[in-house]
Short mmCIF file of C-alpha atoms in Angstrom, two decimals:
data_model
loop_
_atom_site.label_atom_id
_atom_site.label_comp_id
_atom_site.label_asym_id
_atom_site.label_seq_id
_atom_site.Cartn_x
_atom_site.Cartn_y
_atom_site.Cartn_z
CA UNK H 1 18.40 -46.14 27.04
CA UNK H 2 21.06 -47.62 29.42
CA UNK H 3 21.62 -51.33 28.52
CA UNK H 4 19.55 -52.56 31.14
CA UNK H 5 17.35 -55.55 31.39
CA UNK H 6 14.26 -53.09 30.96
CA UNK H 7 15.56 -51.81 27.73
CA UNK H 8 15.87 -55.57 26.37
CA UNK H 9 11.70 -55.20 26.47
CA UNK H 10 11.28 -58.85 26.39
CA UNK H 11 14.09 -61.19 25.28
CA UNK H 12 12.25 -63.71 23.85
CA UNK H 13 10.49 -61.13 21.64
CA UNK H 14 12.88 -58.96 20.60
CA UNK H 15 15.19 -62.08 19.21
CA UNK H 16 15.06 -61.78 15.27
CA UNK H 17 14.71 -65.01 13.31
CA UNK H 18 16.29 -63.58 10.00
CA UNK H 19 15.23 -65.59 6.50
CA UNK H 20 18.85 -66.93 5.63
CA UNK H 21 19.08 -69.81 3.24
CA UNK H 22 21.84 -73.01 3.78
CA UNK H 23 22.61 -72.27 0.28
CA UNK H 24 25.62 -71.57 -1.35
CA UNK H 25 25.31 -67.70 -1.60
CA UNK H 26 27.40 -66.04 -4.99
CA UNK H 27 25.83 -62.58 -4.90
CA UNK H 28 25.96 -60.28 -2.17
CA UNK H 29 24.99 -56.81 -2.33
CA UNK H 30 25.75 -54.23 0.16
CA UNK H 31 23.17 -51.16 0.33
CA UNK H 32 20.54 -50.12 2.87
CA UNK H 33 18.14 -51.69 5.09
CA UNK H 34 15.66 -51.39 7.67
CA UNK H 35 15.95 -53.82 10.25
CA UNK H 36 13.76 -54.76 13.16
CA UNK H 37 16.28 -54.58 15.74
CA UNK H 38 13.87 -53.54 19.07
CA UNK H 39 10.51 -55.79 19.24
CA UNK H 40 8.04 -55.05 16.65
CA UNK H 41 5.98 -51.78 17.13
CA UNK H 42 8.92 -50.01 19.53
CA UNK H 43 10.68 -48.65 15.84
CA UNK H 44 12.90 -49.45 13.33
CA UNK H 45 16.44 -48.75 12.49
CA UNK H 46 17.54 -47.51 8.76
CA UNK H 47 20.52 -49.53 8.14
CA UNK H 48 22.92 -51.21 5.46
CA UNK H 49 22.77 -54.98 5.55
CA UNK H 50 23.41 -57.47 2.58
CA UNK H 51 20.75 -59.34 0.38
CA UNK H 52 17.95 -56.75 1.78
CA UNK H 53 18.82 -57.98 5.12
CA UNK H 54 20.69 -57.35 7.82
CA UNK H 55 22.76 -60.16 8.89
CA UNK H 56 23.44 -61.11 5.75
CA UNK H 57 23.07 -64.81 4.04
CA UNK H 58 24.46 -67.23 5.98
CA UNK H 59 27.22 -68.41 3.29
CA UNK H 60 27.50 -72.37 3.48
CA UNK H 61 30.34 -73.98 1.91
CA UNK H 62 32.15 -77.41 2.75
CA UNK H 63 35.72 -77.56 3.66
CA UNK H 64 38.37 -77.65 0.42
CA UNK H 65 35.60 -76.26 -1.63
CA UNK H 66 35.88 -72.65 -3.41
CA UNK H 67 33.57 -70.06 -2.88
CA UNK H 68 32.70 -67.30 -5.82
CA UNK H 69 30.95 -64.21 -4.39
CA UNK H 70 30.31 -61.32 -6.58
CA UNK H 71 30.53 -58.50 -4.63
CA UNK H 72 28.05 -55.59 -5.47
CA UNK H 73 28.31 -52.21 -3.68
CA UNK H 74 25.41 -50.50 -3.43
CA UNK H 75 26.03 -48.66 0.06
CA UNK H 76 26.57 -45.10 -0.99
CA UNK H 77 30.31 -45.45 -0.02
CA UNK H 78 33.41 -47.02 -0.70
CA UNK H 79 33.16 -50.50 0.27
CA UNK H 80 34.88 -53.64 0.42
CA UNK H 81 34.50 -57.54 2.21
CA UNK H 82 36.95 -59.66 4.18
CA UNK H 83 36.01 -62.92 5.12
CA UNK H 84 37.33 -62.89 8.79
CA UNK H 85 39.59 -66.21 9.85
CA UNK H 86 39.57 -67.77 6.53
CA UNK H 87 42.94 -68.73 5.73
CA UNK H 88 42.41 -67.08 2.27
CA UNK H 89 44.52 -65.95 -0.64
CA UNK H 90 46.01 -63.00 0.27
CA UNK H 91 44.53 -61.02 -2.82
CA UNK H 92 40.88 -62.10 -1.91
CA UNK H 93 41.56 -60.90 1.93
CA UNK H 94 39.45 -57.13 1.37
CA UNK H 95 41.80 -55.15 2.83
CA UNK H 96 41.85 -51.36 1.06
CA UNK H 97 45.32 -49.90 0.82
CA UNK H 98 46.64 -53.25 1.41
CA UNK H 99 45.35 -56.06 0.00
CA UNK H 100 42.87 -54.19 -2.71
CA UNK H 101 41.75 -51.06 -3.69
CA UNK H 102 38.12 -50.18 -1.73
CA UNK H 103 35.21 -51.17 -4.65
CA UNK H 104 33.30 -47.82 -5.22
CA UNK H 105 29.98 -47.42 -5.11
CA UNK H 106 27.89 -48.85 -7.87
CA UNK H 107 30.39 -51.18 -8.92
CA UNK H 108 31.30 -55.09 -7.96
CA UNK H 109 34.30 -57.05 -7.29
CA UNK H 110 34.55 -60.32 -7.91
CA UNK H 111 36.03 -62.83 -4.78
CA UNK H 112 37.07 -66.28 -5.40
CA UNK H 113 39.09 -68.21 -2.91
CA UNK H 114 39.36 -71.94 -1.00
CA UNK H 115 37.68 -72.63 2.08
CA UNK H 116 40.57 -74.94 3.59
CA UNK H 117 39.54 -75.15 7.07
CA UNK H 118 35.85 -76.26 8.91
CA UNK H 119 34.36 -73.88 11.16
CA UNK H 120 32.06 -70.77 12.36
CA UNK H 121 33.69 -67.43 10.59
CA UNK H 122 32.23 -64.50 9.60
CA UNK H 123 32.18 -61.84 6.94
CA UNK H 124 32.29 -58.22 7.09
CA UNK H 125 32.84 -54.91 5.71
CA UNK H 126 36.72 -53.61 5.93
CA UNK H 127 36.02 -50.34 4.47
CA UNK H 128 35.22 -47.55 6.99
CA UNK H 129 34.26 -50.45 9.56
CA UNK H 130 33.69 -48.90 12.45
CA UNK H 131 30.41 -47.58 10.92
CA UNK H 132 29.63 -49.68 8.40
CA UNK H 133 29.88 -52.92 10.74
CA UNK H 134 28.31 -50.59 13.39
CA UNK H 135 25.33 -50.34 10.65
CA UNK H 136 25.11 -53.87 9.91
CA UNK H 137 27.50 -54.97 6.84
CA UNK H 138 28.36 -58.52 8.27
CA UNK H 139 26.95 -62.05 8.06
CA UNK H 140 27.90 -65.68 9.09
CA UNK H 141 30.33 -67.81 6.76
CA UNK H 142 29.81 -71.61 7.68
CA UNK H 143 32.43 -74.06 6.43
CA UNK H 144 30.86 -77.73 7.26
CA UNK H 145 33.04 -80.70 7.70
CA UNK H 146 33.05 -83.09 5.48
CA UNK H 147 32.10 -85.41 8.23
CA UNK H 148 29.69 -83.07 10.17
CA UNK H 149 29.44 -84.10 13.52
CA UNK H 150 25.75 -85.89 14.51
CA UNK H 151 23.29 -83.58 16.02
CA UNK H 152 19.93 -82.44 15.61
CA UNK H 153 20.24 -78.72 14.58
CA UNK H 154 23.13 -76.37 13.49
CA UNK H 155 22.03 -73.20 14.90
CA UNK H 156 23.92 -69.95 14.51
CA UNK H 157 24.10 -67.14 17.50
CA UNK H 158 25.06 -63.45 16.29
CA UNK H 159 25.74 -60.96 18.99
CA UNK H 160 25.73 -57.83 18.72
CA UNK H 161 25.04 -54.08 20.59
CA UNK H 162 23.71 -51.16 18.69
CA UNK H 163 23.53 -47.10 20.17
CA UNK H 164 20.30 -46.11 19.60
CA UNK H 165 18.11 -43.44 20.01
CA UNK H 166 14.40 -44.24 21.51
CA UNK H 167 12.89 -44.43 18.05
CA UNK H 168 15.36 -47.22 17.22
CA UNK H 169 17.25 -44.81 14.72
CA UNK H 170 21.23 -45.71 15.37
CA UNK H 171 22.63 -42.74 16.64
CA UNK H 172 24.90 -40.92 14.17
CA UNK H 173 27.83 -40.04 16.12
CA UNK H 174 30.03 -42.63 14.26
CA UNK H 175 33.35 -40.51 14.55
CA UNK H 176 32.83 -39.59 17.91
CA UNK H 177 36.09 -39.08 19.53
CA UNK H 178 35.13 -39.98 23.06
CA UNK H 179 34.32 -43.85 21.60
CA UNK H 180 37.54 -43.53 19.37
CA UNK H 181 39.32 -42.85 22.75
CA UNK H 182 38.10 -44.40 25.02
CA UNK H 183 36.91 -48.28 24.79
CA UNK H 184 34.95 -48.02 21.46
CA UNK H 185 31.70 -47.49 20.35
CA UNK H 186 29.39 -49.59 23.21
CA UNK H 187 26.08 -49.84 22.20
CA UNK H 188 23.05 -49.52 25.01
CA UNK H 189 20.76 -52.11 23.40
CA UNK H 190 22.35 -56.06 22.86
CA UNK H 191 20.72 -59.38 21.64
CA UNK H 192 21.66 -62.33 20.69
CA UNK H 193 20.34 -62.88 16.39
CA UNK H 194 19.39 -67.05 16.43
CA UNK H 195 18.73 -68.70 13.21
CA UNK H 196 16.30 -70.60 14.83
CA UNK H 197 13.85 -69.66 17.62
CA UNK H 198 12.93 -73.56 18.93
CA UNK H 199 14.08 -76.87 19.33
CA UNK H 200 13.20 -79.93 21.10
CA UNK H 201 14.08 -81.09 24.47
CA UNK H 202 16.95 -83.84 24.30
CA UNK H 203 18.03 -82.59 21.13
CA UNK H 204 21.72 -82.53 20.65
CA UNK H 205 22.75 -79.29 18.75
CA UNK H 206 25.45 -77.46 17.48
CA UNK H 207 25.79 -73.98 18.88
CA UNK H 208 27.73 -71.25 16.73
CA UNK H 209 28.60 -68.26 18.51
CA UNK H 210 29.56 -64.94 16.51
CA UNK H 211 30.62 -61.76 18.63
CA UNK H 212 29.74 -59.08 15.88
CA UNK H 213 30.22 -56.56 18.31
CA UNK H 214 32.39 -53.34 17.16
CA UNK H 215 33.98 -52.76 20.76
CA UNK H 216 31.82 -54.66 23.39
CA UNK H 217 33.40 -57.81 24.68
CA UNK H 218 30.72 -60.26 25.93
CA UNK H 219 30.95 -62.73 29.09
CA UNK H 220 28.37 -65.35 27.55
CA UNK H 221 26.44 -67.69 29.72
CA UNK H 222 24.38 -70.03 28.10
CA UNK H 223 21.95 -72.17 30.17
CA UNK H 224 19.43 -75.27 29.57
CA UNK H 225 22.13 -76.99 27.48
CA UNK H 226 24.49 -80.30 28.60
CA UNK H 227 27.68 -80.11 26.65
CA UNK H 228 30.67 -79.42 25.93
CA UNK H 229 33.10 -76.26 24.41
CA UNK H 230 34.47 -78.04 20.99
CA UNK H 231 36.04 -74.79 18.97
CA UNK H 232 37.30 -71.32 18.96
CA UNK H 233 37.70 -69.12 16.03
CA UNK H 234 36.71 -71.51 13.45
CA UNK H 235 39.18 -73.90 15.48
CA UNK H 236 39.00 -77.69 16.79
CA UNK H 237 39.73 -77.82 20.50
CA UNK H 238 42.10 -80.83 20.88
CA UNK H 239 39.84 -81.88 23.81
CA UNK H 240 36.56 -80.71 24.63
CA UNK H 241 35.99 -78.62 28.02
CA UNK H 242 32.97 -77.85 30.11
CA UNK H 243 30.69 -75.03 28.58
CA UNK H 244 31.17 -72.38 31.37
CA UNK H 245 31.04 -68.59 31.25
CA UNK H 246 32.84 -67.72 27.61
CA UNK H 247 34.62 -64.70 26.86
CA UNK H 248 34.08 -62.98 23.51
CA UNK H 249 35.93 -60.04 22.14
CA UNK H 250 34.92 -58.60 19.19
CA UNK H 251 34.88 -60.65 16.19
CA UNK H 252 35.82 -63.99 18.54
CA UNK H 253 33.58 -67.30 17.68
CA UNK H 254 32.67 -70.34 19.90
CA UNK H 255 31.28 -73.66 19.25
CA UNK H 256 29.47 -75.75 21.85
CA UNK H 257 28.11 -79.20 21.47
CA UNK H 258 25.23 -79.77 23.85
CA UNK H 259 22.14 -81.92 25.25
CA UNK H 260 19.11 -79.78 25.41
CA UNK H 261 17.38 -79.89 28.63
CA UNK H 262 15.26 -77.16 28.77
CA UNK H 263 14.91 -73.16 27.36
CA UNK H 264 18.28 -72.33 25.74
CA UNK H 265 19.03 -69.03 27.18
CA UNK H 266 22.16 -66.64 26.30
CA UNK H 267 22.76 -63.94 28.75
CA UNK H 268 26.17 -61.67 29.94
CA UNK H 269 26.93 -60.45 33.43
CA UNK H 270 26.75 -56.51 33.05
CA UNK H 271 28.41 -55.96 36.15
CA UNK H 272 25.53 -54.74 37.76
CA UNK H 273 22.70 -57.68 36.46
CA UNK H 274 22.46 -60.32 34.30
CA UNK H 275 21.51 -59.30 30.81
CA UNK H 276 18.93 -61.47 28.77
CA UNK H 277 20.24 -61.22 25.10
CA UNK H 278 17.69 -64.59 23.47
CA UNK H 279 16.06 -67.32 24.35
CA UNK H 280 15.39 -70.94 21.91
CA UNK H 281 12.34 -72.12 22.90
CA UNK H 282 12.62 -75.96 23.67
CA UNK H 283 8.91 -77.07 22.52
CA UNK H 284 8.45 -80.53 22.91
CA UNK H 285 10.47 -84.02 23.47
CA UNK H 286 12.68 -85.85 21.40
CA UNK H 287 11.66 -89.38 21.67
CA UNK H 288 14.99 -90.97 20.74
CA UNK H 289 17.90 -88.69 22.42
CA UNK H 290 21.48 -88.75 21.64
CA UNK H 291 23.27 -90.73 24.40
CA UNK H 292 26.73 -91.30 22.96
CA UNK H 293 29.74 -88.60 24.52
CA UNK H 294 30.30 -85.41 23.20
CA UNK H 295 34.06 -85.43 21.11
CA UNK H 296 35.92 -83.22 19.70
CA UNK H 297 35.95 -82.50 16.10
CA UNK H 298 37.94 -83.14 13.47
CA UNK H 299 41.64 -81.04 12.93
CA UNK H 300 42.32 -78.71 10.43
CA UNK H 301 45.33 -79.16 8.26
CA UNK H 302 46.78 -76.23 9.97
CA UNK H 303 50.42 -75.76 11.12
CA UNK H 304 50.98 -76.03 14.73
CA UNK H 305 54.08 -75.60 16.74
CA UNK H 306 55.31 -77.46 20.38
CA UNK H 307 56.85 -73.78 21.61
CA UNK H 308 60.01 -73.38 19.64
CA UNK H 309 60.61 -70.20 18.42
CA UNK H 310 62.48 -68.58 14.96
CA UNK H 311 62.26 -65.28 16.51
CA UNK H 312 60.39 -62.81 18.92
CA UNK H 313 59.08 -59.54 18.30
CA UNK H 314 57.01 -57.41 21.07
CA UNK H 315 54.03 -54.99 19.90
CA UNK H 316 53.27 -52.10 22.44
CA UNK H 317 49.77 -50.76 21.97
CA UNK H 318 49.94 -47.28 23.13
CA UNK H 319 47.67 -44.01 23.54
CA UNK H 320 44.08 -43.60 24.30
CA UNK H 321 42.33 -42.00 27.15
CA UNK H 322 44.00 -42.22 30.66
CA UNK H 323 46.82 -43.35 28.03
CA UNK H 324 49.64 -40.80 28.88
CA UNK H 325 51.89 -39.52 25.82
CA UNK H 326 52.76 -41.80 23.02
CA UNK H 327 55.36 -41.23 19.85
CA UNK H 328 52.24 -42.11 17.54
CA UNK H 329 49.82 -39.30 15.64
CA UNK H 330 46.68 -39.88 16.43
CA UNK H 331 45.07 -40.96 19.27
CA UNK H 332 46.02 -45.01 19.77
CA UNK H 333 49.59 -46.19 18.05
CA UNK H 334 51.54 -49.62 17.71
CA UNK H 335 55.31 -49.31 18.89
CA UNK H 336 54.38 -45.84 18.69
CA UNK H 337 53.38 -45.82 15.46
CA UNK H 338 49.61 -44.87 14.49
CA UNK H 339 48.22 -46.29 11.10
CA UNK H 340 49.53 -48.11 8.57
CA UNK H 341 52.64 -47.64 7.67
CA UNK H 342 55.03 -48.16 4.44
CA UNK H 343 56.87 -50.71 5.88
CA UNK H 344 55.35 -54.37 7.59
CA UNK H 345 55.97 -54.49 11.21
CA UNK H 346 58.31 -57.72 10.25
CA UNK H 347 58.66 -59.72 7.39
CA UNK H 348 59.38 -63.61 7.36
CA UNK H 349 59.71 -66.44 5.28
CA UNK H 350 56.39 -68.78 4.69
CA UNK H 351 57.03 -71.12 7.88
CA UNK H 352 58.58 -69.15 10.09
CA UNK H 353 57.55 -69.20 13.68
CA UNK H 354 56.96 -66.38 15.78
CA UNK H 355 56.52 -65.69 19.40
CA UNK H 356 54.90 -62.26 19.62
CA UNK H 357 54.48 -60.41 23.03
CA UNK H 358 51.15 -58.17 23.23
CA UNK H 359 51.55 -55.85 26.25
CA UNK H 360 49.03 -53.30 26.57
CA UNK H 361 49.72 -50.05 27.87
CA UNK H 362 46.43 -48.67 27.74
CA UNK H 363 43.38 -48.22 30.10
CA UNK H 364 41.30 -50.64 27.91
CA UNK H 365 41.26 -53.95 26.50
CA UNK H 366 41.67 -54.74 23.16
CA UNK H 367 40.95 -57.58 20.75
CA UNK H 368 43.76 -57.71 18.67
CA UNK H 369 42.91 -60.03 15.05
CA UNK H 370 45.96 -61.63 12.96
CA UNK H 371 44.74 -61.64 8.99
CA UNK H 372 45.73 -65.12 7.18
CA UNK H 373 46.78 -67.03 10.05
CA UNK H 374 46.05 -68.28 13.28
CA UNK H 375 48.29 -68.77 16.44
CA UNK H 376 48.39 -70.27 19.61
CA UNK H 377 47.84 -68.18 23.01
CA UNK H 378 50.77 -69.41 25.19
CA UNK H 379 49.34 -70.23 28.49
CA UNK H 380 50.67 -69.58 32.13
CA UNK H 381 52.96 -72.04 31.51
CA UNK H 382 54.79 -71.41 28.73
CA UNK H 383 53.07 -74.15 26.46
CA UNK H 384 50.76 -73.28 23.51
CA UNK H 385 47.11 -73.29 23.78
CA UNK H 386 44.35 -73.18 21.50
CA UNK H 387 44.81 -71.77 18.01
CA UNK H 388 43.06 -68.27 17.46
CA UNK H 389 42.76 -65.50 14.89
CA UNK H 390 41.72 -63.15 17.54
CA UNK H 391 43.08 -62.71 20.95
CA UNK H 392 41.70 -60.21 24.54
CA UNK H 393 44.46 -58.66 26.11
CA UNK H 394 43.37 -56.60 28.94
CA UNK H 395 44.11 -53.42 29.99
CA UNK H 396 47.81 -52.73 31.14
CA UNK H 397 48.43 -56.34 30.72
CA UNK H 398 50.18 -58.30 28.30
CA UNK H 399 49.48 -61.74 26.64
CA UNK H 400 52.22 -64.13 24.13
CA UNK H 401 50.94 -65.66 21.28
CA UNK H 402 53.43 -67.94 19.08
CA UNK H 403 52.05 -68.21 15.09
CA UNK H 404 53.51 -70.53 12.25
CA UNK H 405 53.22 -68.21 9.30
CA UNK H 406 52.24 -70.07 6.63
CA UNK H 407 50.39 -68.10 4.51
CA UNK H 408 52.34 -66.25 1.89
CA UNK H 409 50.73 -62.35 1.37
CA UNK H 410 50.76 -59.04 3.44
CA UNK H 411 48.76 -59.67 6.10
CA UNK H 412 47.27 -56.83 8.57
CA UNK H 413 47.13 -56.96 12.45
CA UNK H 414 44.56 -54.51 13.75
CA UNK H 415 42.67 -54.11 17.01
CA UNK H 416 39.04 -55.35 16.52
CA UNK H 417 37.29 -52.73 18.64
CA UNK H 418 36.73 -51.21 15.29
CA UNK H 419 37.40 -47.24 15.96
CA UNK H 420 40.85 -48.13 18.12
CA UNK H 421 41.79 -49.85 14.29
CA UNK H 422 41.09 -46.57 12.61
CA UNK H 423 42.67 -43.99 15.00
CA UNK H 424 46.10 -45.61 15.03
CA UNK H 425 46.03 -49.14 15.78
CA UNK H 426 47.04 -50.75 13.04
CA UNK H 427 50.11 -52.77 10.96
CA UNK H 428 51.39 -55.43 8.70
CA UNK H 429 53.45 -58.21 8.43
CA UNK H 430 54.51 -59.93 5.03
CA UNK H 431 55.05 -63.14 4.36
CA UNK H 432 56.94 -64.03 1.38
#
């Protein structure tokens, strides 16, 4: 099945409306599924999901309050969470080898940490990810304001691509080298998983956009909407901008304010077509729309810097297909070292800043995701730009990215196209 608008069969129909509850989840359990990923009656696909489901709960919380999850495993496997963009105690991050041991199967581990920021993150499994994310082990973490901004509906938007066979069985060539080298494991069936399938016409909503992806990075256009970009990664935009085409690597979030003015529909340029992945229905008026400007939403108490740097480090990602040589051992390496090693990368005191320089060497992009922090991409001009946790740097091209680390912990920097983080691409950095 090439991804194709004839293998979406139907957009509208093959959009699942999962049962998640706004409430404050503490249990999730990891262990198989079977999820209705193609439209009903075109085959199912054995999975692992959480709660019976696959997203999992969407886990609610308001800003400065703690969430308890008790963890159960249940997959078959080694497993473990980490709660992606959180600014989290380093203990509670789900890291194995790092950060925690991986929780084997049939027992539990118990995570407890502080939701200090507002925002759309995520959580996932960080235990043999490139399948198990591949197979469904994630779900939406919501931290609300405590001053939510005023609209209508709060709707969360989980893409994601699968490989699958006809049946709608996932194709079980996880460690397939050819996706480890080349640019990941792209599936060749994508839709967009709403958490609600209508709305009303001059509604004002809140639009929460999740790249769950394991490799595929997604040119979003989103039409029948009025509005305005407000956040990235979990992140305030200082000043809102005009909702055009947005870019989402793996594991990248995007919230959009907008005026509903028809059909909310979410699609992505192929190259070759443009690719339906859902459609909210807008059924029916609202009699009193929202008529007062879009702003942006409130900071997070999160460090920031003007541009001044403590010091300035350069990673080299290296390897790959159409790579050439590279000092590393296995097939993709940082500085030309693959995995993770004994030592961090750097370590710095709790406030240092750091300029970092990303150049890519390689023939494909890659999404490359800071633990514990966020940064700034610098812009053409020197200046920092919006804070991320995850940032797209393009084939042989490099980006800068400045970070004020001020979370104390060993924190991992990975590539987000899951299988280039578990053939070589891969470090730390402490923080002490």
């Amino acid at each position: 099945m090439p991804l194709s608008r004839r293998t979406l069969l139907a957009s509208a129909a093959a959009t699942l409306v999962p049962t998640w509850s706004k409430a404050n989840r503490e249990r999730l359990t990891a262990e198989p599924v079977v999820a209705q990923i193609l439209p009903e009656g075109s085959g199912t696909t054995p999975s692992l999901g959480f709660n019976g489901g696959t997203p999992g709960p969407v886990l609610r919380v308001r800003q400065g309050d703690e969430l308890h999850v008790n963890f159960e495993n249940r997959t078959g496997e080694p497993s473990s969470v980490h709660w992606h963009g959180i600014r989290i105690d380093n203990a509670m991050d789900g890291v194995p080898g790092l950060t925690q041991d991986a929780v084997p199967d049939g027992e539990d581990f118990e995570y407890r940490f502080v939701t200090p920021d507002a925002g759309t993150f995520w959580y996932h499994s960080h235990s043999r990810s490139w399948q198990q994310v591949a197979m469904g082990l994630y779900g939406p973490l919501i931290v609300e304001e405590r001053e939510p901004p005023d609209v209508d509906a709060d709707i969360i938007v989980m893409i994601d691509d699968w490989w699958l066979e006809q049946d709608g069985e996932l194709r079980d060539d996880f460690n397939s080298m050819f996706h480890f080298s080349h640019a990941g494991r792209l599936g060749n069936y994508a839709k967009a998983i709403v958490s609600q399938s209508s709305t009303l016409k001059g509604n004002r909503v809140r639009l929460r956009l999740i790249n769950v992806a394991n490799a595929r990075v997604f040119p979003v256009d989103i039409g029948g909407v009025e509005g305005n970009l407000v956040a990235l990664d979990g992140m305030p935009l200082k000043k809102v901008e005009p909702i055009d085409t947005i870019h989402l690597a793996p594991a990248q979030r995007a919230d959009i304010i907008a005026d509903v003015a028809g059909n909310i529909e979410f699609s992505f340029w192929t190259g070759h077509e443009q690719y339906p992945l859902a459609t909210i229905d807008a059924a029916g008026s609202n009699p009193s729309p929202r008529t007062s400007p879009i702003v942006p939403l409130p900071p997070n108490d999160v460090a920031t810097t003007n541009g001044d740097e403590d010091m300035h480090v350069t990673l080299r990602m290296q390897g790959g297909a159409m790579g050439g040589q590279h000092p590393g051992d296995d097939i993709w390496s940082f500085n030309g070292v693959s995995g993770l090693p004994d030592e961090p990368w750097f370590e710095v005191q709790q406030g240092t800043v750091v300029g970092m320089t990303l150049v890519n060497d390689t023939s494909f992009p890659h999404g490359i995701h800071l633990h514990g922090q966020h940064f700034h991409e610098v812009d053409g001009g020197g200046k920092p730009g919006p804070l991320r946790d995850t940032t797209l740097v393009d084939a042989r091209a490099s980006r800068d990215i400045i970070c004020v680390f001020g979370n104390p912990g060993k924190w991992l920097l990975h590539c987000h196209m899951l299988g280039h983080a578990t053939t070589g691409m891969e470090t730390w950095v402490e923080v002490t």
